[in-house]
Amino acid sequence: MATTTTAIRMYDLAGADPARRFSPYCWRIRMALAHKQLSVETIPWRYSDKPAIAHSGQDRVPVIEDGDRVIADSWAIANYLEDTYPDRPSLFGGAAARAAARFINSWADTVQNGGTSTFVAADIVRHLDPRDQEYFRQSRAKRFGMTLEQLCANRDARVGAFRQTLEPLRTTLKSQAFLGGAAPLYPDYIVFGGFQWARTISDFALLETDDPIAAWRERMLDLFGGLARKNPGY
Amino acid sequence: MATTTTAIRMYDLAGADPARRFSPYCWRIRMALAHKQLSVETIPWRYSDKPAIAHSGQDRVPVIEDGDRVIADSWAIANYLEDTYPDRPSLFGGAAARAAARFINSWADTVQNGGTSTFVAADIVRHLDPRDQEYFRQSRAKRFGMTLEQLCANRDARVGAFRQTLEPLRTTLKSQAFLGGAAPLYPDYIVFGGFQWARTISDFALLETDDPIAAWRERMLDLFGGLARKNPGY
């Protein structure tokens, strides 16, 4: 068994309020660490803090430090945790489930989070540390080819189509309590990260209140003593 | 161990040529039965043969008969096979993987097969038994609210957007040989069914030749002695 004598350290994207953690990818790992019953010390990180994670060889969070090991990228971190701490509760539930989780991870990265950004990205700015605001506006204008306000225009008219793209998730959650089945597993944390991101920085209603996905989101917010619910949000 | 002394019987959607089996949902089960190393006697079935499956309590294929048990619906059949023949090679690879497979099943039903129908549905008619053609045209006109030709119009202009919706599949297959990981599992049969449906009734190129999904499709066509490749197709 691998053991840690000290807590894992995690660089976690934060707003002007250091308690406001809003990265969907960091939330995947916060939830995964709690699932693994691993203690964590989170370090609030802003876009302007890129030098602080230079030792990870790239410039995005989440980054974790576990003793002298440094791992970046949420998928790589989840796999590291599963393989390094096999005697803790399994994140995936076996090799076949891990393989399938990769599909859900890619769906969430593209369909869910790509879609979500077109509703909430403009709301992020008001919560950012002042040092980050201009960087965020400029980097996203370059990524999306338009301003944040243009990206998020007409969202009331578009949200119905977005909700339709969540149908695979909705159908699944009509039949089982979690993507993991009767209990949550890493696929739940993958998808929940996107909703927690939105909830943390925007009051826009991505879901209708009677959507089975909304009921599942409440169950996710309840996990681990309300870990995600305690985060500042709407 | 549950045993079968006689082959499972499966009602399998066929065209005018009884060898042309073209249902995406039946192909999921043909592949699943082969994976489970269960012998099967398929019964070519046309839309006009609804009375032949009335004993299943519904009117769609696949339907299997295993001794005196009759099961309809591909997801229900896959689960039945897994639970009834646990000593045969696992279709899912555990409870967590089965839970995740439901998500992939729903994605394939909606995004993949819903999308695919808008490219190939009009090509189905030429392969149907004459008794089925008018039923097929009328039922699909009712389902889609337009003719098959209208549904499939401008497909060259639309196929790029469709290919983009397959990105979760593509990303996954860049990282692993199969959705099941190093070897195929039921999620591969779920998604392959949709491509096999298209291949069987249309020469329209859903994928670019250098798409990693196309390479995976070739691997799927090779499985079980080329079971799917032997089916008439393009």
CSV table of C-alpha atoms in Angstrom, one decimal:
chain,number,residue,atom,x,y,z
A,1,MET,CA,0.0,0.0,0.0
A,2,ALA,CA,1.2,3.5,-0.8
A,3,THR,CA,0.8,5.8,2.1
A,4,THR,CA,0.9,9.6,2.5
A,5,THR,CA,2.2,11.0,5.7
A,6,THR,CA,1.2,14.5,4.7
A,7,ALA,CA,-1.9,15.8,2.9
A,8,ILE,CA,-1.9,16.0,-0.9
A,9,ARG,CA,-1.6,19.6,-2.0
A,10,MET,CA,-3.8,20.8,-4.8
A,11,TYR,CA,-3.7,24.0,-6.8
A,12,ASP,CA,-7.3,25.1,-7.1
A,13,LEU,CA,-8.7,27.9,-9.4
A,14,ALA,CA,-10.1,30.6,-7.2
A,15,GLY,CA,-11.9,33.9,-7.7
A,16,ALA,CA,-11.3,37.3,-6.0
A,17,ASP,CA,-12.8,35.5,-3.0
A,18,PRO,CA,-10.3,32.8,-2.3
A,19,ALA,CA,-13.1,30.6,-1.1
A,20,ARG,CA,-14.8,30.7,-4.5
A,21,ARG,CA,-13.4,27.7,-6.3
A,22,PHE,CA,-14.8,27.5,-9.8
A,23,SER,CA,-12.9,25.2,-12.1
A,24,PRO,CA,-14.9,22.2,-13.4
A,25,TYR,CA,-11.7,20.2,-13.7
A,26,CYS,CA,-10.6,21.0,-10.2
A,27,TRP,CA,-14.0,20.0,-8.8
A,28,ARG,CA,-13.6,16.6,-10.4
A,29,ILE,CA,-10.5,16.1,-8.3
A,30,ARG,CA,-11.8,17.7,-5.1
A,31,MET,CA,-14.7,15.2,-5.2
A,32,ALA,CA,-12.3,12.3,-6.2
A,33,LEU,CA,-10.0,13.0,-3.3
A,34,ALA,CA,-13.0,13.0,-0.9
A,35,HIS,CA,-14.2,9.8,-2.4
A,36,LYS,CA,-10.7,8.3,-1.9
A,37,GLN,CA,-10.8,9.6,1.7
A,38,LEU,CA,-7.5,11.4,1.1
A,39,SER,CA,-6.8,14.6,2.9
A,40,VAL,CA,-6.0,17.6,0.8
A,41,GLU,CA,-4.6,21.0,1.3
A,42,THR,CA,-5.9,23.3,-1.4
A,43,ILE,CA,-4.0,26.3,-2.6
A,44,PRO,CA,-6.1,29.1,-4.1
A,45,TRP,CA,-4.7,29.7,-7.5
A,46,ARG,CA,-5.4,32.4,-10.1
A,47,TYR,CA,-4.6,32.6,-13.8
A,48,SER,CA,-1.9,35.1,-13.0
A,49,ASP,CA,-0.2,32.5,-10.8
A,50,LYS,CA,1.1,30.4,-13.7
A,51,PRO,CA,4.7,30.5,-12.3
A,52,ALA,CA,3.5,28.7,-9.2
A,53,ILE,CA,2.7,25.5,-11.2
A,54,ALA,CA,5.6,25.7,-13.7
A,55,HIS,CA,7.1,22.7,-12.0
A,56,SER,CA,4.2,20.6,-13.4
A,57,GLY,CA,5.5,21.3,-16.9
A,58,GLN,CA,2.3,23.0,-18.1
A,59,ASP,CA,0.1,25.9,-17.1
A,60,ARG,CA,-3.3,24.7,-16.1
A,61,VAL,CA,-5.0,23.5,-12.9
A,62,PRO,CA,-5.7,21.1,-11.3
A,63,VAL,CA,-2.2,20.2,-10.3
A,64,ILE,CA,-1.5,18.0,-7.3
A,65,GLU,CA,1.6,17.4,-5.3
A,66,ASP,CA,1.8,14.1,-3.4
A,67,GLY,CA,5.1,14.0,-1.6
A,68,ASP,CA,7.6,14.7,-4.4
A,69,ARG,CA,5.3,13.6,-7.2
A,70,VAL,CA,3.6,16.4,-9.3
A,71,ILE,CA,0.7,15.5,-11.5
A,72,ALA,CA,-1.4,17.7,-13.8
A,73,ASP,CA,-4.6,17.1,-15.8
A,74,SER,CA,-7.8,15.9,-14.1
A,75,TRP,CA,-7.9,12.6,-16.0
A,76,ALA,CA,-4.3,11.8,-15.2
A,77,ILE,CA,-4.8,12.7,-11.6
A,78,ALA,CA,-7.8,10.5,-11.2
A,79,ASN,CA,-5.9,7.6,-12.7
A,80,TYR,CA,-2.9,8.4,-10.5
A,81,LEU,CA,-5.1,8.4,-7.4
A,82,GLU,CA,-6.8,5.1,-8.4
A,83,ASP,CA,-3.5,3.3,-9.1
A,84,THR,CA,-1.6,4.8,-6.2
A,85,TYR,CA,-4.3,4.2,-3.5
A,86,PRO,CA,-5.9,0.9,-4.6
A,87,ASP,CA,-7.0,0.0,-1.0
A,88,ARG,CA,-9.1,3.2,-0.8
A,89,PRO,CA,-12.7,3.2,-2.2
A,90,SER,CA,-12.4,2.7,-6.0
A,91,LEU,CA,-13.0,5.7,-8.1
A,92,PHE,CA,-13.8,3.7,-11.2
A,93,GLY,CA,-15.0,0.2,-10.2
A,94,GLY,CA,-12.7,-1.8,-12.4
A,95,ALA,CA,-10.9,-1.7,-15.7
A,96,ALA,CA,-13.9,-1.8,-17.9
A,97,ALA,CA,-15.6,1.0,-16.0
A,98,ARG,CA,-12.4,3.1,-16.3
A,99,ALA,CA,-12.4,2.6,-20.0
A,100,ALA,CA,-16.1,3.7,-20.2
A,101,ALA,CA,-15.4,6.7,-18.0
A,102,ARG,CA,-13.0,8.0,-20.6
A,103,PHE,CA,-16.0,8.4,-23.0
A,104,ILE,CA,-18.0,10.2,-20.4
A,105,ASN,CA,-15.0,12.4,-19.7
A,106,SER,CA,-14.7,13.4,-23.3
A,107,TRP,CA,-18.5,14.0,-23.5
A,108,ALA,CA,-18.3,16.3,-20.5
A,109,ASP,CA,-15.3,18.2,-21.8
A,110,THR,CA,-16.9,18.9,-25.2
A,111,VAL,CA,-20.7,18.7,-25.1
A,112,GLN,CA,-21.3,19.6,-21.5
A,113,ASN,CA,-18.6,22.1,-20.7
A,114,GLY,CA,-18.3,23.5,-24.2
A,115,GLY,CA,-22.1,24.1,-24.1
A,116,THR,CA,-22.1,25.5,-20.5
A,117,SER,CA,-19.4,28.0,-21.3
A,118,THR,CA,-21.8,29.7,-23.8
A,119,PHE,CA,-24.2,30.4,-20.9
A,120,VAL,CA,-21.9,31.3,-18.0
A,121,ALA,CA,-18.5,32.5,-19.2
A,122,ALA,CA,-19.5,36.1,-19.2
A,123,ASP,CA,-20.5,35.8,-15.6
A,124,ILE,CA,-17.1,34.6,-14.6
A,125,VAL,CA,-15.5,38.0,-14.9
A,126,ARG,CA,-17.3,39.6,-12.0
A,127,HIS,CA,-15.9,37.0,-9.7
A,128,LEU,CA,-12.3,37.1,-10.9
A,129,ASP,CA,-9.4,38.6,-9.0
A,130,PRO,CA,-8.8,42.0,-10.7
A,131,ARG,CA,-5.4,40.8,-11.8
A,132,ASP,CA,-7.1,38.0,-13.8
A,133,GLN,CA,-9.8,39.9,-15.5
A,134,GLU,CA,-8.0,41.3,-18.5
A,135,TYR,CA,-6.2,38.0,-19.1
A,136,PHE,CA,-9.4,36.1,-19.0
A,137,ARG,CA,-11.2,38.4,-21.4
A,138,GLN,CA,-8.3,38.3,-23.9
A,139,SER,CA,-7.6,34.6,-23.8
A,140,ARG,CA,-11.3,33.7,-24.2
A,141,ALA,CA,-11.8,36.2,-27.0
A,142,LYS,CA,-8.9,34.4,-28.8
A,143,ARG,CA,-10.3,30.9,-28.0
A,144,PHE,CA,-13.9,31.7,-29.0
A,145,GLY,CA,-13.3,34.3,-31.7
A,146,MET,CA,-15.7,36.7,-30.1
A,147,THR,CA,-16.2,38.6,-26.8
A,148,LEU,CA,-17.6,36.8,-23.7
A,149,GLU,CA,-20.8,38.9,-24.1
A,150,GLN,CA,-21.2,37.8,-27.7
A,151,LEU,CA,-20.5,34.2,-26.7
A,152,CYS,CA,-23.2,34.3,-24.1
A,153,ALA,CA,-25.8,36.3,-26.0
A,154,ASN,CA,-29.4,35.1,-26.4
A,155,ARG,CA,-28.9,32.4,-23.8
A,156,ASP,CA,-32.6,32.2,-22.9
A,157,ALA,CA,-33.4,31.3,-26.5
A,158,ARG,CA,-30.6,28.8,-26.7
A,159,VAL,CA,-30.9,26.9,-23.4
A,160,GLY,CA,-33.6,24.6,-24.6
A,161,ALA,CA,-31.3,23.2,-27.3
A,162,PHE,CA,-28.5,22.8,-24.7
A,163,ARG,CA,-30.8,20.9,-22.3
A,164,GLN,CA,-31.6,18.6,-25.2
A,165,THR,CA,-27.8,17.8,-25.6
A,166,LEU,CA,-27.9,16.5,-22.0
A,167,GLU,CA,-30.4,13.8,-22.9
A,168,PRO,CA,-27.9,10.9,-22.5
A,169,LEU,CA,-27.3,12.0,-18.9
A,170,ARG,CA,-31.0,12.5,-18.3
A,171,THR,CA,-32.0,9.1,-19.6
A,172,THR,CA,-29.4,7.5,-17.5
A,173,LEU,CA,-30.4,9.3,-14.3
A,174,LYS,CA,-34.0,8.3,-14.8
A,175,SER,CA,-32.9,4.7,-14.4
A,176,GLN,CA,-30.2,4.9,-11.7
A,177,ALA,CA,-29.4,7.2,-8.9
A,178,PHE,CA,-25.8,8.0,-10.1
A,179,LEU,CA,-23.8,7.5,-13.3
A,180,GLY,CA,-21.8,5.0,-11.1
A,181,GLY,CA,-25.1,3.1,-10.4
A,182,ALA,CA,-26.4,3.0,-6.9
A,183,ALA,CA,-23.5,5.1,-5.6
A,184,PRO,CA,-21.4,7.8,-7.1
A,185,LEU,CA,-18.1,7.1,-8.9
A,186,TYR,CA,-15.7,9.1,-10.9
A,187,PRO,CA,-18.1,9.7,-13.9
A,188,ASP,CA,-20.4,11.5,-11.5
A,189,TYR,CA,-17.6,13.7,-10.4
A,190,ILE,CA,-16.7,14.4,-14.0
A,191,VAL,CA,-20.1,15.6,-14.9
A,192,PHE,CA,-20.8,17.3,-11.6
A,193,GLY,CA,-17.7,19.4,-12.0
A,194,GLY,CA,-19.4,21.2,-14.9
A,195,PHE,CA,-22.6,22.0,-13.0
A,196,GLN,CA,-20.6,23.1,-9.9
A,197,TRP,CA,-18.6,25.4,-12.1
A,198,ALA,CA,-21.8,27.0,-13.4
A,199,ARG,CA,-23.4,27.2,-10.0
A,200,THR,CA,-20.3,28.9,-8.5
A,201,ILE,CA,-20.1,31.8,-10.9
A,202,SER,CA,-23.6,32.3,-12.5
A,203,ASP,CA,-27.2,32.5,-11.5
A,204,PHE,CA,-28.3,31.3,-14.9
A,205,ALA,CA,-30.6,28.3,-14.7
A,206,LEU,CA,-29.0,25.6,-16.9
A,207,LEU,CA,-31.6,23.1,-15.9
A,208,GLU,CA,-35.3,23.1,-15.3
A,209,THR,CA,-36.2,22.4,-11.7
A,210,ASP,CA,-38.1,19.2,-12.5
A,211,ASP,CA,-35.2,17.8,-14.5
A,212,PRO,CA,-33.9,14.4,-13.2
A,213,ILE,CA,-30.4,15.9,-13.6
A,214,ALA,CA,-31.3,18.7,-11.2
A,215,ALA,CA,-32.3,16.1,-8.5
A,216,TRP,CA,-29.0,14.2,-9.1
A,217,ARG,CA,-27.1,17.5,-8.8
A,218,GLU,CA,-28.7,18.0,-5.3
A,219,ARG,CA,-27.6,14.5,-4.3
A,220,MET,CA,-24.1,15.4,-5.5
A,221,LEU,CA,-24.1,18.6,-3.5
A,222,ASP,CA,-25.0,16.6,-0.4
A,223,LEU,CA,-22.0,14.2,-0.7
A,224,PHE,CA,-19.1,14.3,1.7
A,225,GLY,CA,-20.8,16.5,4.3
A,226,GLY,CA,-22.0,19.0,1.7
A,227,LEU,CA,-18.4,19.7,0.4
A,228,ALA,CA,-19.6,21.3,-2.9
A,229,ARG,CA,-22.6,23.0,-1.4
A,230,LYS,CA,-20.4,24.9,1.0
A,231,ASN,CA,-18.6,26.5,-1.8
A,232,PRO,CA,-19.8,30.0,-2.6
A,233,GLY,CA,-22.5,29.8,-5.4
A,234,TYR,CA,-25.9,30.5,-6.6
B,1,MET,CA,-24.6,-22.3,-14.2
B,2,ALA,CA,-27.6,-21.7,-16.5
B,3,THR,CA,-27.4,-23.9,-19.6
B,4,THR,CA,-29.0,-23.9,-22.9
B,5,THR,CA,-29.5,-27.1,-24.7
B,6,THR,CA,-30.9,-25.4,-27.8
B,7,ALA,CA,-29.8,-22.3,-29.5
B,8,ILE,CA,-31.2,-18.9,-28.6
B,9,ARG,CA,-33.7,-17.7,-31.3
B,10,MET,CA,-33.5,-14.1,-32.3
B,11,TYR,CA,-36.0,-12.2,-34.5
B,12,ASP,CA,-33.7,-10.0,-36.6
B,13,LEU,CA,-34.8,-7.2,-38.9
B,14,ALA,CA,-34.1,-8.1,-42.6
B,15,GLY,CA,-34.5,-6.5,-46.0
B,16,ALA,CA,-35.9,-8.0,-49.2
B,17,ASP,CA,-32.7,-10.0,-49.2
B,18,PRO,CA,-33.2,-12.1,-46.0
B,19,ALA,CA,-29.4,-12.0,-45.5
B,20,ARG,CA,-29.4,-8.2,-45.2
B,21,ARG,CA,-29.8,-7.6,-41.5
B,22,PHE,CA,-29.9,-3.9,-40.9
B,23,SER,CA,-31.2,-3.0,-37.4
B,24,PRO,CA,-28.7,-1.2,-35.2
B,25,TYR,CA,-30.3,-2.7,-32.1
B,26,CYS,CA,-30.3,-6.2,-33.5
B,27,TRP,CA,-26.6,-5.9,-34.3
B,28,ARG,CA,-25.9,-4.9,-30.7
B,29,ILE,CA,-27.3,-8.3,-29.7
B,30,ARG,CA,-25.8,-10.3,-32.5
B,31,MET,CA,-22.4,-9.1,-31.4
B,32,ALA,CA,-23.3,-9.6,-27.7
B,33,LEU,CA,-24.4,-13.2,-28.3
B,34,ALA,CA,-21.1,-13.9,-30.2
B,35,HIS,CA,-19.1,-12.3,-27.3
B,36,LYS,CA,-21.0,-14.6,-24.9
B,37,GLN,CA,-20.2,-17.6,-27.1
B,38,LEU,CA,-23.9,-18.4,-27.2
B,39,SER,CA,-25.2,-20.1,-30.4
B,40,VAL,CA,-28.1,-18.3,-32.0
B,41,GLU,CA,-30.6,-19.1,-34.7
B,42,THR,CA,-31.7,-15.8,-36.3
B,43,ILE,CA,-35.2,-15.5,-37.8
B,44,PRO,CA,-35.4,-12.9,-40.6
B,45,TRP,CA,-38.2,-10.5,-39.6
B,46,ARG,CA,-39.9,-7.7,-41.5
B,47,TYR,CA,-41.9,-4.7,-40.2
B,48,SER,CA,-45.0,-6.5,-41.6
B,49,ASP,CA,-44.3,-9.5,-39.4
B,50,LYS,CA,-45.4,-7.8,-36.1
B,51,PRO,CA,-47.8,-10.7,-35.3
B,52,ALA,CA,-44.7,-13.0,-35.1
B,53,ILE,CA,-43.4,-11.2,-32.0
B,54,ALA,CA,-46.7,-10.4,-30.4
B,55,HIS,CA,-45.8,-12.9,-27.6
B,56,SER,CA,-43.1,-10.4,-26.5
B,57,GLY,CA,-45.7,-7.9,-25.5
B,58,GLN,CA,-44.5,-5.2,-27.9
B,59,ASP,CA,-43.8,-4.8,-31.6
B,60,ARG,CA,-40.1,-4.1,-32.1
B,61,VAL,CA,-37.0,-6.2,-32.6
B,62,PRO,CA,-34.7,-7.5,-31.3
B,63,VAL,CA,-36.7,-10.2,-29.5
B,64,ILE,CA,-35.0,-13.3,-28.3
B,65,GLU,CA,-36.4,-16.6,-27.1
B,66,ASP,CA,-34.3,-18.6,-24.7
B,67,GLY,CA,-36.1,-21.8,-23.9
B,68,ASP,CA,-39.5,-20.5,-22.7
B,69,ARG,CA,-38.2,-17.0,-21.9
B,70,VAL,CA,-39.0,-14.2,-24.3
B,71,ILE,CA,-37.1,-10.9,-23.9
B,72,ALA,CA,-37.4,-7.7,-26.0
B,73,ASP,CA,-35.3,-4.5,-26.1
B,74,SER,CA,-31.6,-4.6,-26.7
B,75,TRP,CA,-30.6,-3.2,-23.3
B,76,ALA,CA,-32.9,-5.6,-21.5
B,77,ILE,CA,-31.5,-8.5,-23.6
B,78,ALA,CA,-27.9,-7.6,-22.9
B,79,ASN,CA,-28.6,-7.5,-19.2
B,80,TYR,CA,-30.5,-10.8,-19.4
B,81,LEU,CA,-27.6,-12.4,-21.2
B,82,GLU,CA,-25.1,-11.1,-18.7
B,83,ASP,CA,-27.1,-12.2,-15.6
B,84,THR,CA,-28.2,-15.5,-17.0
B,85,TYR,CA,-24.8,-16.6,-18.3
B,86,PRO,CA,-22.3,-15.2,-15.7
B,87,ASP,CA,-19.7,-17.9,-16.5
B,88,ARG,CA,-19.4,-16.8,-20.1
B,89,PRO,CA,-17.2,-13.8,-21.0
B,90,SER,CA,-18.6,-10.7,-19.4
B,91,LEU,CA,-20.4,-8.3,-21.6
B,92,PHE,CA,-19.9,-5.4,-19.2
B,93,GLY,CA,-17.0,-6.1,-17.0
B,94,GLY,CA,-18.7,-5.4,-13.7
B,95,ALA,CA,-21.4,-3.4,-12.1
B,96,ALA,CA,-19.8,0.0,-12.5
B,97,ALA,CA,-19.1,-0.6,-16.1
B,98,ARG,CA,-22.7,-1.7,-16.6
B,99,ALA,CA,-23.9,1.6,-15.1
B,100,ALA,CA,-21.6,3.6,-17.4
B,101,ALA,CA,-22.7,1.6,-20.4
B,102,ARG,CA,-26.2,2.9,-19.9
B,103,PHE,CA,-24.9,6.4,-20.6
B,104,ILE,CA,-23.2,5.2,-23.8
B,105,ASN,CA,-26.4,3.4,-24.7
B,106,SER,CA,-28.4,6.5,-24.4
B,107,TRP,CA,-25.8,8.6,-26.3
B,108,ALA,CA,-25.9,6.1,-29.1
B,109,ASP,CA,-29.7,6.0,-29.2
B,110,THR,CA,-30.0,9.7,-29.4
B,111,VAL,CA,-26.9,11.5,-30.8
B,112,GLN,CA,-25.5,8.7,-32.9
B,113,ASN,CA,-28.5,6.9,-34.3
B,114,GLY,CA,-30.7,10.0,-34.4
B,115,GLY,CA,-28.0,11.7,-36.3
B,116,THR,CA,-27.3,8.8,-38.6
B,117,SER,CA,-30.9,8.4,-39.6
B,118,THR,CA,-30.8,11.9,-41.2
B,119,PHE,CA,-28.1,10.6,-43.6
B,120,VAL,CA,-29.2,7.0,-44.4
B,121,ALA,CA,-32.9,6.6,-43.7
B,122,ALA,CA,-33.9,7.4,-47.3
B,123,ASP,CA,-31.6,4.7,-48.6
B,124,ILE,CA,-33.3,2.0,-46.5
B,125,VAL,CA,-36.4,1.9,-48.7
B,126,ARG,CA,-34.6,0.4,-51.7
B,127,HIS,CA,-33.5,-2.6,-49.6
B,128,LEU,CA,-36.9,-3.2,-47.9
B,129,ASP,CA,-39.2,-6.1,-48.7
B,130,PRO,CA,-41.9,-4.7,-50.9
B,131,ARG,CA,-44.5,-5.4,-48.2
B,132,ASP,CA,-42.6,-3.1,-45.8
B,133,GLN,CA,-41.9,-0.1,-48.0
B,134,GLU,CA,-45.2,1.8,-47.6
B,135,TYR,CA,-45.3,1.1,-43.9
B,136,PHE,CA,-41.8,2.4,-43.5
B,137,ARG,CA,-42.4,5.6,-45.4
B,138,GLN,CA,-45.6,6.4,-43.6
B,139,SER,CA,-44.3,5.6,-40.1
B,140,ARG,CA,-41.2,7.6,-40.5
B,141,ALA,CA,-43.0,10.5,-42.0
B,142,LYS,CA,-45.1,10.5,-38.9
B,143,ARG,CA,-42.1,10.2,-36.6
B,144,PHE,CA,-40.0,12.9,-38.3
B,145,GLY,CA,-42.7,15.2,-39.5
B,146,MET,CA,-41.3,15.1,-43.1
B,147,THR,CA,-40.6,12.7,-45.9
B,148,LEU,CA,-37.5,10.5,-45.8
B,149,GLU,CA,-36.0,12.5,-48.7
B,150,GLN,CA,-36.6,15.8,-46.8
B,151,LEU,CA,-35.0,14.3,-43.7
B,152,CYS,CA,-31.9,13.3,-45.7
B,153,ALA,CA,-31.6,16.4,-47.8
B,154,ASN,CA,-28.3,18.3,-48.0
B,155,ARG,CA,-26.4,15.6,-46.3
B,156,ASP,CA,-23.0,16.5,-47.8
B,157,ALA,CA,-23.4,19.9,-46.2
B,158,ARG,CA,-24.4,18.5,-42.9
B,159,VAL,CA,-22.1,15.6,-42.4
B,160,GLY,CA,-19.3,17.8,-41.0
B,161,ALA,CA,-21.5,18.8,-38.1
B,162,PHE,CA,-22.5,15.2,-37.5
B,163,ARG,CA,-18.9,14.1,-37.4
B,164,GLN,CA,-18.3,16.7,-34.8
B,165,THR,CA,-21.0,15.2,-32.5
B,166,LEU,CA,-18.9,12.0,-32.5
B,167,GLU,CA,-16.0,13.7,-30.8
B,168,PRO,CA,-16.4,11.9,-27.5
B,169,LEU,CA,-16.1,8.6,-29.3
B,170,ARG,CA,-13.2,9.8,-31.4
B,171,THR,CA,-11.3,11.1,-28.4
B,172,THR,CA,-11.8,7.9,-26.5
B,173,LEU,CA,-10.6,5.7,-29.5
B,174,LYS,CA,-7.5,7.8,-29.9
B,175,SER,CA,-6.5,6.6,-26.4
B,176,GLN,CA,-7.6,3.0,-26.3
B,177,ALA,CA,-8.4,0.3,-28.9
B,178,PHE,CA,-12.0,-0.2,-27.9
B,179,LEU,CA,-14.6,1.5,-25.7
B,180,GLY,CA,-14.2,-1.5,-23.4
B,181,GLY,CA,-10.4,-0.8,-23.2
B,182,ALA,CA,-7.9,-3.2,-24.7
B,183,ALA,CA,-10.7,-5.6,-25.8
B,184,PRO,CA,-14.3,-5.0,-26.9
B,185,LEU,CA,-17.2,-5.0,-24.5
B,186,TYR,CA,-20.9,-4.2,-24.8
B,187,PRO,CA,-20.4,-0.4,-25.3
B,188,ASP,CA,-18.5,-1.3,-28.5
B,189,TYR,CA,-21.4,-3.4,-29.7
B,190,ILE,CA,-23.8,-0.6,-28.8
B,191,VAL,CA,-22.0,2.0,-30.9
B,192,PHE,CA,-21.0,-0.4,-33.7
B,193,GLY,CA,-24.6,-1.3,-34.2
B,194,GLY,CA,-25.2,2.2,-35.5
B,195,PHE,CA,-22.4,2.1,-38.0
B,196,GLN,CA,-23.3,-1.4,-39.1
B,197,TRP,CA,-26.9,-0.3,-39.8
B,198,ALA,CA,-25.5,2.5,-42.0
B,199,ARG,CA,-23.1,0.3,-43.8
B,200,THR,CA,-25.7,-2.2,-44.5
B,201,ILE,CA,-28.2,0.0,-46.3
B,202,SER,CA,-26.3,3.1,-47.6
B,203,ASP,CA,-23.1,3.9,-49.4
B,204,PHE,CA,-23.0,7.4,-47.8
B,205,ALA,CA,-19.7,8.0,-46.0
B,206,LEU,CA,-20.5,8.9,-42.4
B,207,LEU,CA,-16.8,9.0,-41.5
B,208,GLU,CA,-13.7,10.3,-43.2
B,209,THR,CA,-11.3,7.5,-44.0
B,210,ASP,CA,-8.6,8.8,-41.6
B,211,ASP,CA,-11.0,9.1,-38.7
B,212,PRO,CA,-9.8,6.9,-35.7
B,213,ILE,CA,-13.5,5.8,-35.5
B,214,ALA,CA,-13.2,4.3,-39.0
B,215,ALA,CA,-10.1,2.3,-37.9
B,216,TRP,CA,-12.1,1.0,-34.9
B,217,ARG,CA,-15.0,0.1,-37.1
B,218,GLU,CA,-12.7,-2.1,-39.2
B,219,ARG,CA,-11.5,-3.8,-36.0
B,220,MET,CA,-15.2,-4.4,-35.1
B,221,LEU,CA,-15.9,-5.8,-38.5
B,222,ASP,CA,-13.1,-8.3,-38.0
B,223,LEU,CA,-14.5,-9.7,-34.7
B,224,PHE,CA,-15.9,-13.2,-34.5
B,225,GLY,CA,-14.6,-14.3,-37.8
B,226,GLY,CA,-15.9,-11.3,-39.6
B,227,LEU,CA,-19.4,-11.8,-38.4
B,228,ALA,CA,-20.5,-8.3,-39.3
B,229,ARG,CA,-18.4,-7.9,-42.4
B,230,LYS,CA,-20.1,-10.9,-44.0
B,231,ASN,CA,-23.5,-9.2,-43.8
B,232,PRO,CA,-24.4,-7.5,-47.1
B,233,GLY,CA,-23.3,-3.9,-47.1
B,234,TYR,CA,-21.3,-1.1,-48.7
